[in-house]
mmCIF file of the C-alpha atoms, coordinates in Angstrom:
data_MODEL
# 
_entry.id   MODEL 
# 
loop_
_atom_site.group_PDB 
_atom_site.id 
_atom_site.type_symbol 
_atom_site.label_atom_id 
_atom_site.label_alt_id 
_atom_site.label_comp_id 
_atom_site.label_asym_id 
_atom_site.label_entity_id 
_atom_site.label_seq_id 
_atom_site.pdbx_PDB_ins_code 
_atom_site.Cartn_x 
_atom_site.Cartn_y 
_atom_site.Cartn_z 
_atom_site.occupancy 
_atom_site.B_iso_or_equiv 
_atom_site.pdbx_formal_charge 
_atom_site.auth_seq_id 
_atom_site.auth_comp_id 
_atom_site.auth_asym_id 
_atom_site.auth_atom_id 
_atom_site.pdbx_PDB_model_num 
ATOM 1   C CA . MET A 1 1   ? 131.087 144.841 77.560  1.00 0.00 ? 1   MET A CA 1 
ATOM 2   C CA . LYS A 1 2   ? 132.252 146.372 80.919  1.00 0.00 ? 2   LYS A CA 1 
ATOM 3   C CA . THR A 1 3   ? 135.512 148.408 81.273  1.00 0.00 ? 3   THR A CA 1 
ATOM 4   C CA . VAL A 1 4   ? 137.361 148.310 84.801  1.00 0.00 ? 4   VAL A CA 1 
ATOM 5   C CA . ILE A 1 5   ? 138.450 151.789 85.449  1.00 0.00 ? 5   ILE A CA 1 
ATOM 6   C CA . THR A 1 6   ? 141.769 152.108 87.677  1.00 0.00 ? 6   THR A CA 1 
ATOM 7   C CA . THR A 1 7   ? 143.991 154.995 88.760  1.00 0.00 ? 7   THR A CA 1 
ATOM 8   C CA . GLU A 1 8   ? 146.721 155.376 91.011  1.00 0.00 ? 8   GLU A CA 1 
ATOM 9   C CA . ASN A 1 9   ? 145.513 158.795 91.757  1.00 0.00 ? 9   ASN A CA 1 
ATOM 10  C CA . ALA A 1 10  ? 142.567 157.238 93.695  1.00 0.00 ? 10  ALA A CA 1 
ATOM 11  C CA . PRO A 1 11  ? 142.978 154.772 96.504  1.00 0.00 ? 11  PRO A CA 1 
ATOM 12  C CA . THR A 1 12  ? 143.445 151.116 95.692  1.00 0.00 ? 12  THR A CA 1 
ATOM 13  C CA . PRO A 1 13  ? 140.400 149.426 97.202  1.00 0.00 ? 13  PRO A CA 1 
ATOM 14  C CA . ALA A 1 14  ? 141.105 146.998 99.832  1.00 0.00 ? 14  ALA A CA 1 
ATOM 15  C CA . ALA A 1 15  ? 137.605 145.052 99.175  1.00 0.00 ? 15  ALA A CA 1 
ATOM 16  C CA . PRO A 1 16  ? 136.796 143.089 96.078  1.00 0.00 ? 16  PRO A CA 1 
ATOM 17  C CA . LEU A 1 17  ? 135.757 145.867 93.992  1.00 0.00 ? 17  LEU A CA 1 
ATOM 18  C CA . SER A 1 18  ? 136.737 148.281 91.080  1.00 0.00 ? 18  SER A CA 1 
ATOM 19  C CA . GLN A 1 19  ? 137.381 151.796 91.490  1.00 0.00 ? 19  GLN A CA 1 
ATOM 20  C CA . GLY A 1 20  ? 135.035 152.296 88.699  1.00 0.00 ? 20  GLY A CA 1 
ATOM 21  C CA . ILE A 1 21  ? 133.209 150.302 85.897  1.00 0.00 ? 21  ILE A CA 1 
ATOM 22  C CA . ARG A 1 22  ? 132.261 151.755 82.513  1.00 0.00 ? 22  ARG A CA 1 
ATOM 23  C CA . LYS A 1 23  ? 129.467 150.065 80.486  1.00 0.00 ? 23  LYS A CA 1 
ATOM 24  C CA . GLY A 1 24  ? 128.530 152.300 77.139  1.00 0.00 ? 24  GLY A CA 1 
ATOM 25  C CA . PRO A 1 25  ? 128.201 155.705 78.358  1.00 0.00 ? 25  PRO A CA 1 
ATOM 26  C CA . ILE A 1 26  ? 127.600 154.823 81.862  1.00 0.00 ? 26  ILE A CA 1 
ATOM 27  C CA . LEU A 1 27  ? 130.299 155.232 84.614  1.00 0.00 ? 27  LEU A CA 1 
ATOM 28  C CA . GLN A 1 28  ? 129.696 154.134 87.948  1.00 0.00 ? 28  GLN A CA 1 
ATOM 29  C CA . VAL A 1 29  ? 132.613 155.129 90.595  1.00 0.00 ? 29  VAL A CA 1 
ATOM 30  C CA . SER A 1 30  ? 132.718 152.943 93.534  1.00 0.00 ? 30  SER A CA 1 
ATOM 31  C CA . GLY A 1 31  ? 132.492 154.638 96.991  1.00 0.00 ? 31  GLY A CA 1 
ATOM 32  C CA . GLN A 1 32  ? 135.394 156.581 97.841  1.00 0.00 ? 32  GLN A CA 1 
ATOM 33  C CA . LEU A 1 33  ? 136.937 157.433 101.021 1.00 0.00 ? 33  LEU A CA 1 
ATOM 34  C CA . PRO A 1 34  ? 139.147 160.184 102.373 1.00 0.00 ? 34  PRO A CA 1 
ATOM 35  C CA . PHE A 1 35  ? 142.373 158.396 101.861 1.00 0.00 ? 35  PHE A CA 1 
ATOM 36  C CA . ASP A 1 36  ? 145.533 159.779 100.344 1.00 0.00 ? 36  ASP A CA 1 
ATOM 37  C CA . PRO A 1 37  ? 146.110 157.433 97.342  1.00 0.00 ? 37  PRO A CA 1 
ATOM 38  C CA . ALA A 1 38  ? 150.113 157.924 97.952  1.00 0.00 ? 38  ALA A CA 1 
ATOM 39  C CA . THR A 1 39  ? 150.135 157.040 101.627 1.00 0.00 ? 39  THR A CA 1 
ATOM 40  C CA . GLY A 1 40  ? 146.822 155.393 102.320 1.00 0.00 ? 40  GLY A CA 1 
ATOM 41  C CA . ALA A 1 41  ? 146.459 157.660 105.343 1.00 0.00 ? 41  ALA A CA 1 
ATOM 42  C CA . VAL A 1 42  ? 143.035 159.300 106.262 1.00 0.00 ? 42  VAL A CA 1 
ATOM 43  C CA . VAL A 1 43  ? 143.135 163.028 105.246 1.00 0.00 ? 43  VAL A CA 1 
ATOM 44  C CA . GLY A 1 44  ? 141.591 165.320 107.592 1.00 0.00 ? 44  GLY A CA 1 
ATOM 45  C CA . THR A 1 45  ? 139.805 164.989 110.976 1.00 0.00 ? 45  THR A CA 1 
ATOM 46  C CA . THR A 1 46  ? 136.650 167.175 109.978 1.00 0.00 ? 46  THR A CA 1 
ATOM 47  C CA . VAL A 1 47  ? 133.717 166.497 107.512 1.00 0.00 ? 47  VAL A CA 1 
ATOM 48  C CA . ALA A 1 48  ? 134.863 169.248 105.165 1.00 0.00 ? 48  ALA A CA 1 
ATOM 49  C CA . GLU A 1 49  ? 138.405 168.034 105.038 1.00 0.00 ? 49  GLU A CA 1 
ATOM 50  C CA . GLN A 1 50  ? 137.363 164.511 104.414 1.00 0.00 ? 50  GLN A CA 1 
ATOM 51  C CA . THR A 1 51  ? 134.673 165.518 101.973 1.00 0.00 ? 51  THR A CA 1 
ATOM 52  C CA . THR A 1 52  ? 137.336 167.654 99.991  1.00 0.00 ? 52  THR A CA 1 
ATOM 53  C CA . GLN A 1 53  ? 139.800 164.505 99.912  1.00 0.00 ? 53  GLN A CA 1 
ATOM 54  C CA . THR A 1 54  ? 136.922 162.015 98.970  1.00 0.00 ? 54  THR A CA 1 
ATOM 55  C CA . LEU A 1 55  ? 135.692 164.075 96.150  1.00 0.00 ? 55  LEU A CA 1 
ATOM 56  C CA . ARG A 1 56  ? 139.230 164.513 94.841  1.00 0.00 ? 56  ARG A CA 1 
ATOM 57  C CA . ASN A 1 57  ? 139.429 160.672 94.684  1.00 0.00 ? 57  ASN A CA 1 
ATOM 58  C CA . VAL A 1 58  ? 136.151 160.562 92.956  1.00 0.00 ? 58  VAL A CA 1 
ATOM 59  C CA . THR A 1 59  ? 137.379 163.204 90.454  1.00 0.00 ? 59  THR A CA 1 
ATOM 60  C CA . ALA A 1 60  ? 140.561 160.978 89.969  1.00 0.00 ? 60  ALA A CA 1 
ATOM 61  C CA . VAL A 1 61  ? 138.307 157.989 88.861  1.00 0.00 ? 61  VAL A CA 1 
ATOM 62  C CA . LEU A 1 62  ? 136.237 160.129 86.702  1.00 0.00 ? 62  LEU A CA 1 
ATOM 63  C CA . LYS A 1 63  ? 139.147 161.349 84.954  1.00 0.00 ? 63  LYS A CA 1 
ATOM 64  C CA . ALA A 1 64  ? 140.686 157.838 84.444  1.00 0.00 ? 64  ALA A CA 1 
ATOM 65  C CA . ALA A 1 65  ? 137.556 157.197 82.567  1.00 0.00 ? 65  ALA A CA 1 
ATOM 66  C CA . GLY A 1 66  ? 137.734 160.284 80.476  1.00 0.00 ? 66  GLY A CA 1 
ATOM 67  C CA . ALA A 1 67  ? 134.871 162.033 82.433  1.00 0.00 ? 67  ALA A CA 1 
ATOM 68  C CA . GLY A 1 68  ? 134.686 164.832 84.997  1.00 0.00 ? 68  GLY A CA 1 
ATOM 69  C CA . PRO A 1 69  ? 132.470 166.305 87.558  1.00 0.00 ? 69  PRO A CA 1 
ATOM 70  C CA . LYS A 1 70  ? 130.248 167.840 84.882  1.00 0.00 ? 70  LYS A CA 1 
ATOM 71  C CA . ASP A 1 71  ? 129.352 164.369 83.587  1.00 0.00 ? 71  ASP A CA 1 
ATOM 72  C CA . VAL A 1 72  ? 128.038 163.299 87.095  1.00 0.00 ? 72  VAL A CA 1 
ATOM 73  C CA . VAL A 1 73  ? 124.154 162.860 87.087  1.00 0.00 ? 73  VAL A CA 1 
ATOM 74  C CA . MET A 1 74  ? 124.010 161.471 90.805  1.00 0.00 ? 74  MET A CA 1 
ATOM 75  C CA . LEU A 1 75  ? 126.242 161.449 93.722  1.00 0.00 ? 75  LEU A CA 1 
ATOM 76  C CA . ARG A 1 76  ? 125.481 159.441 97.043  1.00 0.00 ? 76  ARG A CA 1 
ATOM 77  C CA . ALA A 1 77  ? 127.083 160.680 100.220 1.00 0.00 ? 77  ALA A CA 1 
ATOM 78  C CA . TYR A 1 78  ? 127.381 158.592 103.119 1.00 0.00 ? 78  TYR A CA 1 
ATOM 79  C CA . LEU A 1 79  ? 127.692 160.173 106.552 1.00 0.00 ? 79  LEU A CA 1 
ATOM 80  C CA . THR A 1 80  ? 128.135 158.922 110.134 1.00 0.00 ? 80  THR A CA 1 
ATOM 81  C CA . ASP A 1 81  ? 126.124 161.715 111.913 1.00 0.00 ? 81  ASP A CA 1 
ATOM 82  C CA . PRO A 1 82  ? 123.272 163.833 110.610 1.00 0.00 ? 82  PRO A CA 1 
ATOM 83  C CA . ALA A 1 83  ? 124.814 166.898 112.318 1.00 0.00 ? 83  ALA A CA 1 
ATOM 84  C CA . HIS A 1 84  ? 127.538 166.791 109.677 1.00 0.00 ? 84  HIS A CA 1 
ATOM 85  C CA . LEU A 1 85  ? 125.391 167.539 106.947 1.00 0.00 ? 85  LEU A CA 1 
ATOM 86  C CA . PRO A 1 86  ? 125.837 171.311 106.876 1.00 0.00 ? 86  PRO A CA 1 
ATOM 87  C CA . GLU A 1 87  ? 129.535 170.999 106.846 1.00 0.00 ? 87  GLU A CA 1 
ATOM 88  C CA . LEU A 1 88  ? 129.057 168.204 103.981 1.00 0.00 ? 88  LEU A CA 1 
ATOM 89  C CA . ASN A 1 89  ? 126.951 170.674 102.050 1.00 0.00 ? 89  ASN A CA 1 
ATOM 90  C CA . GLU A 1 90  ? 129.627 173.514 102.292 1.00 0.00 ? 90  GLU A CA 1 
ATOM 91  C CA . ALA A 1 91  ? 132.576 171.357 101.170 1.00 0.00 ? 91  ALA A CA 1 
ATOM 92  C CA . TYR A 1 92  ? 130.485 169.542 98.481  1.00 0.00 ? 92  TYR A CA 1 
ATOM 93  C CA . ALA A 1 93  ? 129.165 172.785 96.976  1.00 0.00 ? 93  ALA A CA 1 
ATOM 94  C CA . ALA A 1 94  ? 132.706 174.448 96.847  1.00 0.00 ? 94  ALA A CA 1 
ATOM 95  C CA . ALA A 1 95  ? 134.217 171.186 95.316  1.00 0.00 ? 95  ALA A CA 1 
ATOM 96  C CA . ILE A 1 96  ? 131.292 170.200 92.789  1.00 0.00 ? 96  ILE A CA 1 
ATOM 97  C CA . GLY A 1 97  ? 129.948 173.739 91.738  1.00 0.00 ? 97  GLY A CA 1 
ATOM 98  C CA . GLU A 1 98  ? 126.622 174.450 89.769  1.00 0.00 ? 98  GLU A CA 1 
ATOM 99  C CA . PRO A 1 99  ? 124.894 172.932 88.226  1.00 0.00 ? 99  PRO A CA 1 
ATOM 100 C CA . PHE A 1 100 ? 124.665 170.389 90.909  1.00 0.00 ? 100 PHE A CA 1 
ATOM 101 C CA . PRO A 1 101 ? 124.029 166.660 90.294  1.00 0.00 ? 101 PRO A CA 1 
ATOM 102 C CA . ALA A 1 102 ? 121.175 164.894 91.859  1.00 0.00 ? 102 ALA A CA 1 
ATOM 103 C CA . ARG A 1 103 ? 122.286 163.566 95.273  1.00 0.00 ? 103 ARG A CA 1 
ATOM 104 C CA . THR A 1 104 ? 121.202 161.220 97.966  1.00 0.00 ? 104 THR A CA 1 
ATOM 105 C CA . THR A 1 105 ? 122.568 161.318 101.684 1.00 0.00 ? 105 THR A CA 1 
ATOM 106 C CA . VAL A 1 106 ? 122.605 158.328 103.836 1.00 0.00 ? 106 VAL A CA 1 
ATOM 107 C CA . TYR A 1 107 ? 123.603 157.977 107.391 1.00 0.00 ? 107 TYR A CA 1 
ATOM 108 C CA . MET A 1 108 ? 125.497 154.784 108.364 1.00 0.00 ? 108 MET A CA 1 
ATOM 109 C CA . GLN A 1 109 ? 128.380 153.586 110.389 1.00 0.00 ? 109 GLN A CA 1 
ATOM 110 C CA . LEU A 1 110 ? 131.953 153.876 108.825 1.00 0.00 ? 110 LEU A CA 1 
ATOM 111 C CA . PRO A 1 111 ? 135.251 152.423 110.306 1.00 0.00 ? 111 PRO A CA 1 
ATOM 112 C CA . PRO A 1 112 ? 136.642 154.505 112.912 1.00 0.00 ? 112 PRO A CA 1 
ATOM 113 C CA . GLY A 1 113 ? 138.074 157.949 111.921 1.00 0.00 ? 113 GLY A CA 1 
ATOM 114 C CA . LEU A 1 114 ? 136.046 157.947 108.526 1.00 0.00 ? 114 LEU A CA 1 
ATOM 115 C CA . LEU A 1 115 ? 133.241 160.379 108.419 1.00 0.00 ? 115 LEU A CA 1 
ATOM 116 C CA . VAL A 1 116 ? 132.051 160.439 104.848 1.00 0.00 ? 116 VAL A CA 1 
ATOM 117 C CA . GLU A 1 117 ? 132.037 158.115 101.684 1.00 0.00 ? 117 GLU A CA 1 
ATOM 118 C CA . ILE A 1 118 ? 130.746 159.220 98.242  1.00 0.00 ? 118 ILE A CA 1 
ATOM 119 C CA . ASP A 1 119 ? 130.084 157.355 95.020  1.00 0.00 ? 119 ASP A CA 1 
ATOM 120 C CA . ALA A 1 120 ? 129.009 158.605 91.582  1.00 0.00 ? 120 ALA A CA 1 
ATOM 121 C CA . LEU A 1 121 ? 127.189 157.658 88.625  1.00 0.00 ? 121 LEU A CA 1 
ATOM 122 C CA . ALA A 1 122 ? 128.283 159.647 85.491  1.00 0.00 ? 122 ALA A CA 1 
ATOM 123 C CA . VAL A 1 123 ? 127.010 159.718 81.796  1.00 0.00 ? 123 VAL A CA 1 
ATOM 124 C CA . LEU A 1 124 ? 129.523 160.208 79.279  1.00 0.00 ? 124 LEU A CA 1 
ATOM 125 C CA . ASP A 1 125 ? 129.182 161.478 75.763  1.00 0.00 ? 125 ASP A CA 1 
ATOM 126 C CA . ASP A 1 126 ? 130.613 159.089 73.222  1.00 0.00 ? 126 ASP A CA 1 
# 
C-alpha cells in the first residue's frame, strides 16, 4: 500500500504529483524547488540560497513522513548551469552533513528564476 505524504511546510505542487510517497520503508520525495511554502515566492537569487531553501523543503516532506536527512540514501540535484556545481556543493554539504548520501547531479532547464531542484529517496526503519 502506498501512502501519500503531504505537509504545509513544503510548497504545494502545481503539477499532478505528491510531495512524497511512502511504500513500506521506502520514501520518495518529489523534486522540490526553492519556493517559500507560506508565500509561494522563490527564495534567493543565488544557487546557495536556493539550494538551502530547496533542502528545507525536502526536509519538511521527510519530517512529515517520520524521517529525516539521515534516512536519505540518494539525492538528485538538478542545476541549470554546470558552473553552479561548486556553489551547490558548498550549500549542500552545510545543509546535509556527513555521512553524505549518494547523489546524482543533472543539468537541465528549469523555469525562469529557478536554479536548482532536488529530490530524495529515503529508507525508514519501521
